[in-house]
Short mmCIF file of C-alpha atoms in Angstrom, two decimals:
data_model
loop_
_atom_site.label_atom_id
_atom_site.label_comp_id
_atom_site.label_asym_id
_atom_site.label_seq_id
_atom_site.Cartn_x
_atom_site.Cartn_y
_atom_site.Cartn_z
CA MET L 1 -7.92 7.71 18.79
CA GLU L 2 -5.88 8.48 21.63
CA GLU L 3 -1.93 9.86 21.53
CA LEU L 4 -0.66 7.08 22.69
CA ASP L 5 -2.60 4.32 20.55
CA ARG L 6 -0.79 6.55 17.30
CA ARG L 7 2.64 6.66 18.66
CA ILE L 8 1.78 3.27 18.85
CA VAL L 9 0.78 2.84 15.28
CA ALA L 10 3.43 4.88 13.63
CA VAL L 11 6.72 2.46 15.57
CA LEU L 12 4.94 -0.67 14.41
CA ALA L 13 4.65 1.14 10.76
CA ARG L 14 7.99 1.23 10.23
CA ASP L 15 8.83 -2.11 11.83
CA GLY L 16 6.03 -4.20 12.53
CA ARG L 17 8.21 -6.93 14.21
CA ARG L 18 8.94 -4.54 17.23
CA SER L 19 8.12 -6.18 20.48
CA PHE L 20 5.67 -5.31 23.05
CA THR L 21 8.83 -4.37 25.47
CA ASP L 22 10.18 -1.99 22.91
CA LEU L 23 6.95 -0.88 22.41
CA GLY L 24 6.56 0.13 26.12
CA LYS L 25 10.08 1.45 26.67
CA ASP L 26 8.89 3.77 22.95
CA THR L 27 5.88 4.99 24.74
CA GLY L 28 6.63 4.81 28.71
CA LEU L 29 3.57 1.74 29.00
CA SER L 30 3.93 -1.23 30.98
CA VAL L 31 4.60 -4.04 28.59
CA SER L 32 1.17 -5.60 29.98
CA ALA L 33 -0.39 -1.92 28.29
CA VAL L 34 1.06 -2.07 25.58
CA HIS L 35 0.21 -5.76 24.37
CA GLN L 36 -3.42 -4.20 25.54
CA ARG L 37 -3.87 -1.02 23.58
CA VAL L 38 -2.02 -2.98 20.44
CA ARG L 39 -5.08 -5.60 21.03
CA ARG L 40 -7.95 -3.07 20.90
CA LEU L 41 -6.23 -1.34 17.94
CA GLU L 42 -6.64 -4.99 15.73
CA GLU L 43 -9.99 -5.05 17.37
CA ARG L 44 -11.16 -1.93 16.04
CA GLY L 45 -9.42 -2.50 12.32
CA VAL L 46 -6.80 0.53 12.65
CA LEU L 47 -4.24 -2.11 12.72
CA GLN L 48 -5.02 -4.55 9.80
CA GLY L 49 -1.93 -6.81 9.89
CA TYR L 50 1.74 -6.53 10.00
CA ALA L 51 3.52 -7.04 6.75
CA ALA L 52 7.40 -7.51 5.54
CA ARG L 53 9.21 -4.48 4.00
CA ILE L 54 10.27 -5.52 -0.06
CA ASP L 55 14.04 -4.30 -1.86
CA HIS L 56 12.06 -4.34 -5.05
CA GLU L 57 14.85 -4.24 -6.85
CA ALA L 58 16.35 -7.16 -5.27
CA ALA L 59 13.65 -8.85 -5.37
CA GLY L 60 13.99 -8.40 -9.41
CA LEU L 61 11.04 -5.80 -9.86
CA PRO L 62 13.43 -2.62 -9.74
CA LEU L 63 10.74 -0.95 -12.66
CA THR L 64 7.52 0.93 -10.61
CA ALA L 65 4.97 2.58 -12.94
CA LEU L 66 2.04 4.78 -12.18
CA VAL L 67 -0.88 3.38 -14.90
CA SER L 68 -4.16 5.72 -15.30
CA ILE L 69 -6.77 4.40 -16.29
CA THR L 70 -10.21 5.04 -18.07
CA PRO L 71 -13.19 2.85 -19.19
CA VAL L 72 -13.57 2.40 -22.77
CA ASP L 73 -16.66 2.75 -22.17
CA PRO L 74 -18.18 5.20 -19.84
CA ALA L 75 -21.74 3.16 -19.31
CA ALA L 76 -19.76 0.35 -18.69
CA PRO L 77 -20.37 -1.54 -14.78
CA ASP L 78 -17.25 -0.08 -12.65
CA ASP L 79 -15.94 -3.40 -12.38
CA ILE L 80 -12.14 -2.63 -13.03
CA PRO L 81 -10.58 -3.04 -9.67
CA ASP L 82 -12.93 -6.87 -9.32
CA ARG L 83 -11.07 -7.32 -12.86
CA LEU L 84 -7.47 -6.55 -11.97
CA ARG L 85 -7.01 -7.91 -8.59
CA GLU L 86 -5.64 -11.30 -9.70
CA VAL L 87 -2.64 -9.27 -11.84
CA SER L 88 0.44 -9.15 -9.42
CA ALA L 89 1.86 -7.14 -10.54
CA ILE L 90 -0.44 -4.23 -9.60
CA ASP L 91 0.55 -3.65 -6.05
CA SER L 92 -1.88 -0.59 -5.67
CA CYS L 93 -4.71 0.41 -7.46
CA PHE L 94 -6.50 3.96 -6.52
CA SER L 95 -9.43 5.46 -6.93
CA VAL L 96 -9.47 9.06 -8.85
CA ALA L 97 -11.26 11.98 -8.90
CA GLY L 98 -9.81 13.50 -13.03
CA GLU L 99 -9.88 11.98 -16.16
CA GLU L 100 -8.80 8.79 -15.05
CA SER L 101 -11.53 6.13 -13.17
CA TYR L 102 -8.69 5.14 -11.34
CA VAL L 103 -4.40 4.84 -11.04
CA LEU L 104 -2.75 1.49 -10.60
CA LYS L 105 0.71 1.37 -9.46
CA VAL L 106 2.91 -1.47 -11.08
CA ARG L 107 6.65 -3.30 -10.16
CA VAL L 108 8.13 -4.93 -13.21
CA SER L 109 10.83 -6.86 -13.91
CA GLY L 110 11.89 -4.69 -17.50
CA PRO L 111 9.80 -2.13 -20.34
CA GLN L 112 8.81 -6.11 -21.86
CA GLU L 113 6.95 -6.60 -18.63
CA LEU L 114 5.59 -3.46 -18.93
CA GLU L 115 4.92 -3.69 -22.27
CA GLU L 116 2.78 -7.11 -21.36
CA LEU L 117 1.14 -6.06 -17.96
CA LEU L 118 -0.26 -2.93 -20.12
CA ALA L 119 -1.98 -5.52 -22.39
CA THR L 120 -3.04 -7.65 -20.06
CA ILE L 121 -4.67 -4.49 -18.20
CA ARG L 122 -5.50 -2.71 -20.95
CA SER L 123 -7.92 -6.52 -22.07
CA ARG L 124 -8.90 -7.51 -18.98
CA ALA L 125 -10.73 -3.99 -17.95
CA GLY L 126 -11.68 -2.58 -21.23
CA VAL L 127 -9.84 0.75 -20.56
CA THR L 128 -7.10 2.83 -22.01
CA THR L 129 -4.04 3.69 -20.22
CA ARG L 130 -1.39 6.68 -19.95
CA THR L 131 1.63 5.38 -18.24
CA THR L 132 4.29 6.68 -15.65
CA VAL L 133 7.57 5.39 -15.11
CA VAL L 134 9.42 6.27 -11.39
CA LEU L 135 12.55 7.23 -12.18
CA SER L 136 13.43 7.34 -8.45
CA THR L 137 12.06 7.11 -5.00
CA PRO L 138 12.85 9.48 -2.44
CA TRP L 139 10.91 8.02 0.12
CA GLU L 140 7.64 5.57 -0.19
CA ASP L 141 4.84 3.34 2.24
CA ARG L 142 5.52 6.64 5.49
CA SER L 143 2.97 5.96 8.37
CA ALA L 144 -0.07 9.49 7.83
CA LEU L 145 -0.03 9.17 11.40
CA PRO L 146 2.60 11.13 12.97
CA GLU L 147 4.60 10.24 15.82
#
């Protein structure tokens, strides 16, 4: 990917509502050139969508936890992500190397809801869980591309 495209992606990762005019100012390109580059980045699948950033505490979901899961039966089909896809409290599902098969990032209103969520995860996916509660988040959702 070209350096200008990387800059566009980095700016949009921080502010998906940035106008083409402002992107042009950020990159030194004309509005039409920025528009063409953004369209090509979308067509290539580099830019897959635009989303709002949520203040989870203000939204009533102040508790974040990382839930490591291991299948009870290692010989069972690996369809855990499909079994858990509709559980709305699960923010992310990462396939990982190591003892566990997956790590889930979950967001809930408090300890009671976390306990209920863990029971749901165990029963739906046939897994054991190991949970780490997040105490604070100095930063999150940074763009992986440098400006």
